[in-house]
């Protein structure tokens, strides 16, 4: 393909993408295929001779789209958003065109320096402490990682190294391996599964601590765990606190956890993968109280800030803990300006890195702080609209109030009833939602989560989502009534108490009351 043909078919592709977005509501949100659907549609081997672009292009609708779940659809409410926007896509396009691999400053200074500027911009927008900024006189700064999970893993490794180095100061002959076998880190039982996995990958104990009735990890729980573990000869070295948990968007109390970590010399990492974007709005920053104790903080603009995957930003207070921990410097990676600017290869696990700052730059400039605030606030108010509709219906209850742009709900009654509702909704395929479990009031509560994702979602879309839930609830209640008692999870219909407003975090309750 030469540049002339690229001009022509590139425009065709842009049109295709614009049409895809304009008409996305007409596509069923769920794919409609079974495992193994794709290979029979394609030859067994790659073509020997070049194929015509027209033929390849036709196969997008024929082969690919039937097997696509439309994450950008206003009917998609699963997980947390896969963010995106046209400016971000243009950033990715330019990144691919430039094609630099910016592992060091010298390999493309713009790649490193734009990343420093945009992560500083974002840090300021979110109200993070100045020590996280490159422009500050300290050793802090931001870096774009691929994912929040990769960031946690990296932080566990850096914290592990820091603790080993500290212990070696008093005992230089210490055996690293035997001491690491006594290391322990903590998170709440609501932390993302990737946190637990980081412990497995780094071969350290990762203890999940019980969250409170608001699904929040509290300082007292951590204090007790540290005390218990130290009494057993273990060495606490890392805590991952979550601001905006995956299940129900709960917030760990970092103002209680932070001072404990400081006192014990524990590395505090804050995972704000989803909710971090909301801190662009000052009214949500109360959750940041205590952030100054964190060694690292991460959030995903690829979730809720209009950037396409992958773009997860991590800020660190003292970069030396990364640079010193993993410094391997062969001759071919050296350059004359080393030490004067970051070489981001030291701040991440892979060597290669894309010019991802371009898409963040385009997004921040095209929307501005005000545009992003507006986007976040619209999603939050759409979530509240849906919550109000569900409450008004009378058959549903909320394990927690709508928080940020996430609505958690269940049918009043047994878990089985809500499980059936979820199965029915997914079988209908009009909307896409996922379930979650949380332990509340001593019981495992099954509920469903509705996350607001699409940039162009409106109240009319919320109405469609609500109607889909209602229709399924009608059907499921009829079927449930006919089930023999033994199939109703073996428990009575009144097994689950209605979780009332007293269980709601006080600040959300206040906010909601003020609105009312
Ligand atoms: N942390 C939290 C709180 C999340 O909700 C998620 C995913 O939803 C993750 C981490 C994982 O994010 P990533 O896909 O960027 O690794």
Coordinates of C-alpha atoms and ligand atoms in Angstrom, one line a residue:
X1 CA 0.0 0.0 0.0
X2 CA 1.5 3.3 -1.0
X3 CA 0.7 6.7 0.5
X4 CA -1.8 7.5 -2.3
X5 CA -3.8 4.3 -1.6
X6 CA -3.4 4.9 2.2
X7 CA -5.0 8.4 1.7
X8 CA -7.9 6.8 -0.1
X9 CA -8.6 3.8 2.1
X10 CA -7.7 5.7 5.3
X11 CA -10.5 8.1 4.6
X12 CA -12.8 5.1 4.0
X13 CA -11.8 3.7 7.3
X14 CA -12.4 7.0 9.1
X15 CA -15.9 7.0 7.5
X16 CA -16.5 3.4 8.6
X17 CA -15.5 4.3 12.2
X18 CA -17.7 7.4 12.3
X19 CA -20.6 5.4 10.9
X20 CA -19.9 2.7 13.5
X21 CA -20.3 5.2 16.3
X22 CA -23.3 7.0 14.7
X23 CA -25.2 3.7 14.4
X24 CA -23.9 1.8 17.3
X25 CA -27.3 1.7 19.1
X26 CA -28.7 -0.3 16.3
X27 CA -26.2 -3.1 16.8
X28 CA -27.0 -5.8 19.5
X29 CA -24.5 -5.0 22.3
X30 CA -23.7 -8.7 22.8
X31 CA -21.9 -10.8 20.2
X32 CA -24.0 -13.5 18.8
X33 CA -21.5 -16.3 18.3
X34 CA -20.3 -19.5 19.9
X35 CA -16.7 -20.5 20.5
X36 CA -14.9 -21.5 17.3
X37 CA -17.2 -19.3 15.1
X38 CA -14.3 -17.5 13.3
X39 CA -11.8 -20.1 11.9
X40 CA -14.4 -21.6 9.5
X41 CA -14.9 -18.2 8.0
X42 CA -11.2 -17.8 7.1
X43 CA -8.7 -20.0 5.1
X44 CA -6.4 -22.3 7.0
X45 CA -3.3 -20.4 6.0
X46 CA -2.3 -16.9 5.2
X47 CA -2.7 -15.9 1.6
X48 CA 0.3 -16.5 -0.7
X49 CA -0.5 -13.5 -2.9
X50 CA -1.5 -10.0 -1.8
X51 CA -5.2 -9.5 -1.5
X52 CA -7.2 -6.5 -2.6
X53 CA -8.1 -4.0 0.1
X54 CA -11.7 -4.0 -0.9
X55 CA -11.9 -7.7 -0.1
X56 CA -10.2 -7.3 3.2
X57 CA -12.5 -4.4 4.1
X58 CA -15.6 -6.4 3.3
X59 CA -14.6 -9.0 5.8
X60 CA -14.7 -6.5 8.7
X61 CA -18.5 -6.8 8.8
X62 CA -18.6 -10.4 7.7
X63 CA -16.0 -12.0 10.0
X64 CA -15.2 -9.5 12.8
X65 CA -18.3 -7.6 13.8
X66 CA -20.5 -10.7 14.5
X67 CA -17.9 -11.6 17.2
X68 CA -17.6 -8.2 18.7
X69 CA -19.1 -7.1 22.0
X70 CA -19.7 -3.4 21.5
X71 CA -18.0 -1.8 24.5
X72 CA -18.6 1.6 23.2
X73 CA -22.4 1.2 23.0
X74 CA -24.6 3.1 25.4
X75 CA -26.1 -0.3 26.1
X76 CA -22.8 -1.6 27.4
X77 CA -22.6 -1.3 31.2
X78 CA -20.1 -4.0 32.1
X79 CA -16.9 -3.9 34.2
X80 CA -15.6 -0.4 34.3
X81 CA -15.6 1.6 31.1
X82 CA -13.2 1.1 28.3
X83 CA -12.9 4.8 27.7
X84 CA -12.3 6.4 24.3
X85 CA -13.0 9.3 22.1
X86 CA -12.2 10.6 18.6
X87 CA -9.3 12.8 19.8
X88 CA -7.8 9.8 21.6
X89 CA -8.1 7.6 18.5
X90 CA -6.4 10.3 16.5
X91 CA -3.6 10.3 19.1
X92 CA -3.2 6.6 18.6
X93 CA -3.1 7.0 14.9
X94 CA -0.3 9.5 15.1
X95 CA 1.5 7.4 17.6
X96 CA 1.4 4.5 15.1
X97 CA 2.5 6.7 12.3
X98 CA 5.5 8.0 14.2
X99 CA 6.2 4.5 15.5
X100 CA 9.0 5.5 17.9
X101 CA 9.9 3.1 20.8
X102 CA 10.6 5.7 23.5
X103 CA 12.5 3.6 26.1
X104 CA 15.0 6.4 26.6
X105 CA 14.9 10.1 26.2
X106 CA 17.3 10.0 23.2
X107 CA 15.1 7.6 21.2
X108 CA 12.6 10.4 20.7
X109 CA 12.8 13.3 23.2
X110 CA 9.2 14.4 22.4
X111 CA 7.9 11.0 23.5
X112 CA 9.4 11.4 27.0
X113 CA 8.9 15.1 27.4
X114 CA 5.3 15.1 26.4
X115 CA 4.7 12.3 28.8
X116 CA 6.3 14.4 31.6
X117 CA 4.2 17.4 30.7
X118 CA 0.8 15.6 30.3
X119 CA 1.2 13.5 33.5
X120 CA 2.0 16.8 35.3
X121 CA -1.1 18.4 33.8
X122 CA -3.2 15.4 34.8
X123 CA -1.7 15.3 38.3
X124 CA -2.6 19.0 38.8
X125 CA -6.1 18.4 37.4
X126 CA -6.8 15.7 39.9
X127 CA -5.4 17.7 42.9
X128 CA -2.5 15.3 43.6
X129 CA 0.3 16.5 45.9
X130 CA 3.0 18.5 44.2
X131 CA 5.7 15.9 45.1
X132 CA 4.2 13.7 42.4
X133 CA 5.0 16.2 39.7
X134 CA 8.1 16.4 37.4
X135 CA 8.0 20.1 37.7
X136 CA 8.5 19.9 41.5
X137 CA 12.0 20.1 42.8
X138 CA 11.8 16.6 44.3
X139 CA 12.3 13.1 42.8
X140 CA 8.7 12.5 41.9
X141 CA 6.9 12.3 38.6
X142 CA 4.3 10.6 36.5
X143 CA 4.7 7.8 33.9
X144 CA 2.2 6.2 31.5
X145 CA 1.9 2.5 32.0
X146 CA -0.1 0.0 30.2
X147 CA -2.5 -1.0 32.9
X148 CA -3.3 -0.5 36.6
X149 CA -2.5 -4.2 37.2
X150 CA 0.9 -3.9 35.7
X151 CA 1.5 -0.8 38.0
X152 CA 0.5 -2.7 41.1
X153 CA 2.9 -5.5 40.2
X154 CA 5.7 -3.0 39.5
X155 CA 5.1 -1.3 42.9
X156 CA 5.1 -4.6 44.8
X157 CA 8.5 -5.4 43.3
X158 CA 9.9 -1.9 44.0
X159 CA 8.6 -2.0 47.6
X160 CA 10.0 -5.5 48.1
X161 CA 13.4 -4.2 46.9
X162 CA 13.2 -1.1 49.1
X163 CA 12.5 -3.3 52.2
X164 CA 15.4 -5.7 51.3
X165 CA 17.7 -2.7 50.9
X166 CA 16.7 -1.2 54.2
X167 CA 17.2 -4.5 56.0
X168 CA 20.6 -4.9 54.4
X169 CA 21.7 -1.6 55.9
X170 CA 21.7 -3.3 59.3
X171 CA 22.6 -6.8 58.2
X172 CA 24.6 -6.7 54.9
X173 CA 25.1 -10.5 54.9
X174 CA 21.4 -11.2 55.1
X175 CA 20.0 -13.9 52.7
X176 CA 17.5 -12.0 50.5
X177 CA 15.5 -15.1 49.7
X178 CA 14.9 -16.3 53.2
X179 CA 14.0 -12.8 54.3
X180 CA 11.6 -12.2 51.4
X181 CA 9.8 -15.4 52.4
X182 CA 8.7 -13.5 55.5
X183 CA 7.3 -10.5 53.6
X184 CA 3.6 -9.7 53.6
X185 CA 1.4 -7.2 51.8
X186 CA -2.2 -6.2 52.3
X187 CA -5.2 -5.1 50.5
X188 CA -8.9 -5.1 51.2
X189 CA -11.1 -8.1 50.3
X190 CA -12.7 -5.7 47.7
X191 CA -9.4 -5.0 45.9
X192 CA -9.2 -5.8 42.2
X193 CA -8.1 -9.4 41.5
X194 CA -5.0 -8.1 39.9
X195 CA -3.7 -7.0 43.3
X196 CA -3.8 -10.5 44.6
X197 CA -2.2 -11.7 41.4
X198 CA 0.6 -9.3 41.9
X199 CA 1.4 -11.0 45.2
X200 CA 1.4 -14.4 43.4
X201 CA 3.7 -13.1 40.7
X202 CA 6.1 -11.4 43.1
X203 CA 6.0 -14.5 45.3
X204 CA 5.0 -12.7 48.5
X205 CA 2.1 -13.2 50.8
X206 CA -0.8 -11.0 49.9
X207 CA -3.4 -10.8 52.7
X208 CA -6.9 -9.7 51.9
X209 CA -8.3 -7.8 54.9
X210 CA -12.0 -7.7 55.7
X211 CA -13.6 -4.5 54.6
X212 CA -16.3 -2.8 56.7
X213 CA -20.1 -2.6 56.0
X214 CA -19.4 0.1 53.4
X215 CA -16.8 -2.2 51.7
X216 CA -14.0 0.1 52.9
X217 CA -10.7 -1.0 54.4
X218 CA -10.3 0.8 57.7
X219 CA -7.1 1.7 59.6
X220 CA -8.0 -0.4 62.6
X221 CA -8.3 -3.6 60.6
X222 CA -4.9 -2.9 59.0
X223 CA -3.3 -2.1 62.4
X224 CA -4.5 -5.4 63.9
X225 CA -3.2 -7.3 60.9
X226 CA 0.2 -5.7 61.0
X227 CA 0.4 -6.4 64.7
X228 CA -0.6 -10.1 64.3
X229 CA 1.8 -10.6 61.4
X230 CA 4.7 -9.0 63.2
X231 CA 4.1 -11.2 66.2
X232 CA 4.5 -14.2 63.8
X233 CA 7.8 -12.9 62.6
X234 CA 6.4 -11.6 59.3
X235 CA 7.5 -8.4 57.7
X236 CA 4.8 -6.1 56.4
X237 CA 6.1 -4.0 53.4
X238 CA 3.3 -3.0 51.1
X239 CA -0.4 -1.9 51.2
X240 CA -2.6 -1.4 48.2
X241 CA -5.5 0.8 49.1
X242 CA -8.3 1.2 46.5
X243 CA -10.2 4.4 45.8
X244 CA -13.2 3.1 43.8
X245 CA -13.3 -0.7 44.2
X246 CA -14.3 -2.8 41.2
X247 CA -17.3 -4.4 42.8
X248 CA -19.2 -1.4 44.3
X249 CA -16.9 1.6 43.9
X250 CA -16.1 1.8 47.6
X251 CA -13.2 3.9 49.0
X252 CA -10.6 2.6 51.5
X253 CA -9.9 5.1 54.2
X254 CA -6.5 6.3 53.2
X255 CA -6.5 9.0 55.8
X256 CA -6.5 6.2 58.4
X257 CA -4.3 3.8 56.5
X258 CA -1.7 6.3 55.4
X259 CA -0.3 7.3 58.8
X260 CA 0.0 3.6 59.8
X261 CA 2.0 2.9 56.6
X262 CA 4.3 5.8 57.3
X263 CA 4.9 4.7 60.9
X264 CA 5.7 1.1 59.9
X265 CA 7.8 2.0 56.9
X266 CA 5.3 0.3 54.5
X267 CA 4.9 1.3 50.9
X268 CA 1.4 2.6 50.3
X269 CA 0.1 2.3 46.8
X270 CA -3.3 3.8 45.8
X271 CA -5.2 2.1 43.1
X272 CA -7.8 4.6 41.8
X273 CA -8.0 2.9 38.4
X274 CA -11.6 3.9 37.8
X275 CA -12.6 6.6 40.3
X276 CA -9.4 8.6 40.0
X277 CA -10.8 10.4 37.0
X278 CA -13.6 11.8 39.1
X279 CA -11.1 13.8 41.2
X280 CA -11.0 16.3 38.3
X281 CA -14.2 17.5 40.0
X282 CA -13.3 19.1 43.3
X283 CA -16.5 17.8 44.9
X284 CA -15.1 14.3 45.0
X285 CA -11.7 15.1 46.4
X286 CA -12.6 14.3 50.0
X287 CA -11.6 10.7 49.2
X288 CA -8.1 11.9 48.6
X289 CA -7.5 12.9 52.2
X290 CA -4.4 11.0 53.2
X291 CA -3.0 10.8 49.6
X292 CA 0.2 12.5 50.7
X293 CA 1.2 9.3 52.5
X294 CA 1.2 7.3 49.3
X295 CA 4.5 6.3 47.6
X296 CA 2.6 5.7 44.4
X297 CA -0.8 6.5 43.0
X298 CA -2.4 5.2 39.8
X299 CA -5.5 5.9 37.7
X300 CA -6.7 4.8 34.3
X301 CA -7.6 7.6 31.8
X302 CA -8.4 4.6 29.6
X303 CA -11.4 3.9 31.9
X304 CA -13.1 7.1 32.6
X305 CA -11.2 9.9 31.0
X306 CA -11.9 9.5 27.3
X307 CA -8.6 7.8 26.4
X308 CA -8.4 4.6 24.5
X309 CA -6.8 1.6 26.0
X310 CA -4.0 1.4 27.0
X311 CA -3.3 4.5 29.1
X312 CA -2.8 4.1 32.8
X313 CA -0.9 6.8 34.7
X314 CA 1.2 6.1 37.7
X315 CA 2.8 8.8 39.9
X316 CA 5.7 8.1 42.2
X317 CA 7.0 10.2 45.0
X318 CA 10.6 9.0 44.7
X319 CA 11.6 7.7 41.3
X320 CA 14.9 6.3 42.7
X321 CA 13.1 3.4 44.2
X322 CA 12.2 2.3 40.6
X323 CA 15.4 3.4 38.9
X324 CA 17.7 1.8 41.5
X325 CA 15.7 -1.3 41.8
X326 CA 15.7 -2.4 38.2
X327 CA 18.6 -0.7 36.6
X328 CA 20.3 -2.8 33.9
X329 CA 22.3 -0.6 31.5
X330 CA 23.9 -2.2 28.5
X331 CA 26.0 0.0 26.3
X332 CA 23.4 0.2 23.5
X333 CA 20.9 1.9 25.7
X334 CA 23.2 4.6 27.0
X335 CA 23.1 8.2 25.7
X336 CA 24.8 11.5 26.5
X337 CA 22.0 13.2 28.4
X338 CA 21.5 10.4 30.9
X339 CA 20.5 11.6 34.4
X340 CA 19.2 14.9 33.1
X341 CA 15.8 13.6 32.1
X342 CA 13.9 10.4 32.9
X343 CA 14.7 7.3 30.8
X344 CA 11.3 5.8 31.2
X345 CA 12.5 2.2 30.6
X346 CA 13.6 2.3 34.2
X347 CA 10.0 3.2 35.4
X348 CA 8.3 0.1 33.8
X349 CA 8.5 -3.6 33.2
X350 CA 8.9 -3.8 29.5
X351 CA 11.7 -2.2 27.6
X352 CA 9.7 -0.8 24.6
X353 CA 7.0 1.8 25.0
X354 CA 4.6 3.6 22.7
X355 CA 4.1 7.3 22.3
X356 CA 0.9 7.2 24.4
X357 CA 1.2 10.7 25.7
X358 CA -0.1 11.9 22.3
X359 CA -3.6 10.6 23.0
X360 CA -3.7 12.1 26.5
X361 CA -2.4 15.4 25.1
X362 CA -5.1 15.5 22.4
X363 CA -7.8 14.6 24.9
X364 CA -6.8 17.1 27.5
X365 CA -6.6 19.9 24.9
X366 CA -9.7 19.0 23.0
X367 CA -11.9 18.8 26.1
X368 CA -10.2 21.0 28.5
X369 CA -10.6 20.6 32.3
X370 CA -14.2 21.9 32.0
X371 CA -15.1 19.5 29.3
X372 CA -13.8 16.5 31.3
X373 CA -15.6 17.7 34.4
X374 CA -18.8 18.0 32.4
X375 CA -18.3 14.5 31.0
X376 CA -17.8 13.0 34.5
X377 CA -20.7 14.9 36.0
X378 CA -23.1 13.8 33.2
X379 CA -22.2 10.1 33.9
X380 CA -22.7 10.6 37.6
X381 CA -26.1 12.2 37.1
X382 CA -27.2 9.4 34.6
X383 CA -26.3 6.9 37.3
X384 CA -28.5 8.7 39.7
X385 CA -31.3 8.8 37.2
X386 CA -31.1 5.0 36.8
X387 CA -31.0 4.5 40.6
X388 CA -34.1 6.7 41.0
X389 CA -36.0 4.6 38.3
X390 CA -35.0 1.4 40.1
X391 CA -36.1 2.7 43.5
X392 CA -39.4 3.9 42.1
X393 CA -40.2 0.5 40.6
X394 CA -40.2 -0.9 44.1
X395 CA -38.9 -4.3 43.4
X396 CA -35.2 -3.5 43.6
X397 CA -32.8 -2.6 46.3
X398 CA -29.3 -1.1 46.3
X399 CA -26.5 -2.7 48.3
X400 CA -24.8 0.7 48.1
X401 CA -26.0 4.0 46.8
X402 CA -25.1 4.9 43.2
X403 CA -21.5 5.9 43.5
X404 CA -19.6 7.9 40.9
X405 CA -21.2 6.5 37.7
X406 CA -21.9 3.0 39.0
X407 CA -25.3 1.7 40.0
X408 CA -25.4 -1.5 42.0
X409 CA -28.8 -3.2 42.4
X410 CA -30.5 -6.5 43.0
X411 CA -34.0 -7.8 43.2
X412 CA -35.3 -7.9 46.8
X413 CA -35.2 -11.5 47.9
X414 CA -32.8 -14.3 47.5
X415 CA -29.5 -14.3 45.7
X416 CA -31.0 -16.9 43.4
X417 CA -33.6 -14.4 42.2
X418 CA -31.0 -11.9 41.3
X419 CA -28.8 -14.5 39.6
X420 CA -31.8 -15.5 37.5
X421 CA -32.4 -11.8 36.6
X422 CA -28.8 -11.4 35.5
X423 CA -28.9 -14.6 33.4
X424 CA -32.1 -13.4 31.8
X425 CA -30.8 -9.9 31.0
X426 CA -27.7 -11.4 29.4
X427 CA -29.7 -13.9 27.4
X428 CA -31.9 -11.2 26.0
X429 CA -28.7 -9.3 25.0
X430 CA -30.3 -5.8 24.9
X431 CA -27.9 -4.5 27.5
X432 CA -24.6 -5.8 29.0
X433 CA -24.1 -5.8 32.8
X434 CA -22.0 -7.9 35.1
X435 CA -22.7 -9.3 38.6
X436 CA -20.7 -9.0 41.8
X437 CA -20.7 -10.5 45.3
X438 CA -20.0 -8.6 48.4
X439 CA -20.1 -9.6 52.0
X440 CA -22.4 -7.3 53.8
X441 CA -23.9 -7.6 57.3
X442 CA -22.3 -11.1 57.5
X443 CA -23.9 -12.3 54.3
X444 CA -22.7 -12.8 50.7
X445 CA -24.9 -10.5 48.7
X446 CA -25.2 -11.1 45.0
X447 CA -25.9 -7.9 43.0
X448 CA -25.6 -6.5 39.5
X449 CA -23.5 -3.5 38.4
X450 CA -24.5 -0.9 35.8
X451 CA -21.5 1.2 34.8
X452 CA -21.9 4.2 32.6
X453 CA -19.5 4.0 29.7
X454 CA -20.3 5.7 26.5
X455 CA -19.3 9.3 26.0
X456 CA -22.6 10.0 24.2
X457 CA -25.0 8.3 26.6
X458 CA -28.2 10.2 27.3
X459 CA -31.2 10.0 29.6
X460 CA -33.0 8.2 26.8
X461 CA -30.4 5.5 26.9
X462 CA -30.9 5.1 30.6
X463 CA -34.6 4.7 30.0
X464 CA -33.8 1.8 27.5
X465 CA -31.5 0.2 30.1
X466 CA -34.1 0.5 32.8
X467 CA -36.9 -1.0 30.6
X468 CA -34.6 -3.9 29.7
X469 CA -34.1 -4.6 33.4
X470 CA -37.8 -4.3 34.1
X471 CA -38.8 -6.6 31.3
X472 CA -36.4 -9.3 32.6
X473 CA -37.6 -8.8 36.2
X474 CA -41.2 -9.4 35.1
X475 CA -40.3 -12.7 33.4
X476 CA -37.9 -13.8 36.2
X477 CA -40.4 -13.2 39.0
X478 CA -42.9 -15.4 37.2
X479 CA -40.4 -18.2 36.7
X480 CA -39.1 -17.9 40.2
X481 CA -42.5 -18.3 41.7
X482 CA -42.8 -21.6 39.9
X483 CA -39.5 -23.0 41.2
X484 CA -39.6 -25.7 43.8
X485 CA -38.3 -24.4 47.2
X486 CA -35.2 -26.6 46.9
X487 CA -34.0 -24.7 43.8
X488 CA -34.3 -21.3 45.5
X489 CA -30.8 -21.7 46.8
X490 CA -32.3 -23.7 49.6
X491 CA -33.1 -20.6 51.5
X492 CA -36.3 -18.7 52.3
X493 CA -37.3 -15.7 50.2
X494 CA -36.7 -13.4 53.1
X495 CA -33.1 -14.5 53.5
X496 CA -31.7 -11.2 52.4
X497 CA -32.7 -8.2 54.4
X498 CA -33.2 -5.0 52.5
X499 CA -30.0 -3.1 52.9
X500 CA -31.3 0.2 54.1
X501 CA -29.8 3.7 53.9
X502 CA -28.1 3.4 57.2
X503 CA -25.6 1.1 55.5
X504 CA -24.7 3.9 53.0
X505 CA -21.4 5.8 53.5
X506 CA -22.4 9.0 55.3
X507 CA -21.0 11.4 52.6
X508 CA -23.0 9.7 49.8
X509 CA -26.1 9.7 51.9
X510 CA -25.6 13.4 52.6
X511 CA -25.0 14.2 48.9
X512 CA -28.1 12.3 47.9
X513 CA -30.2 14.0 50.6
X514 CA -29.0 17.4 49.5
X515 CA -29.9 16.6 46.0
X516 CA -33.4 15.4 47.0
Ligands
LIG1 N1 -8.1 -1.7 39.8 C1 -9.4 -1.5 39.9 C2 -10.0 -0.8 41.1 C3 -10.2 -1.9 38.8 O1 -11.5 -1.7 38.8 C4 -9.6 -2.5 37.7 C5 -10.4 -2.9 36.5 O2 -11.6 -2.7 36.4 C6 -8.2 -2.7 37.7 C7 -7.5 -2.3 38.8 C8 -7.5 -3.3 36.6 O3 -7.3 -2.4 35.6 P1 -6.4 -2.6 34.3 O4 -7.2 -3.3 33.3 O5 -5.9 -1.3 33.9 O6 -5.2 -3.5 34.8

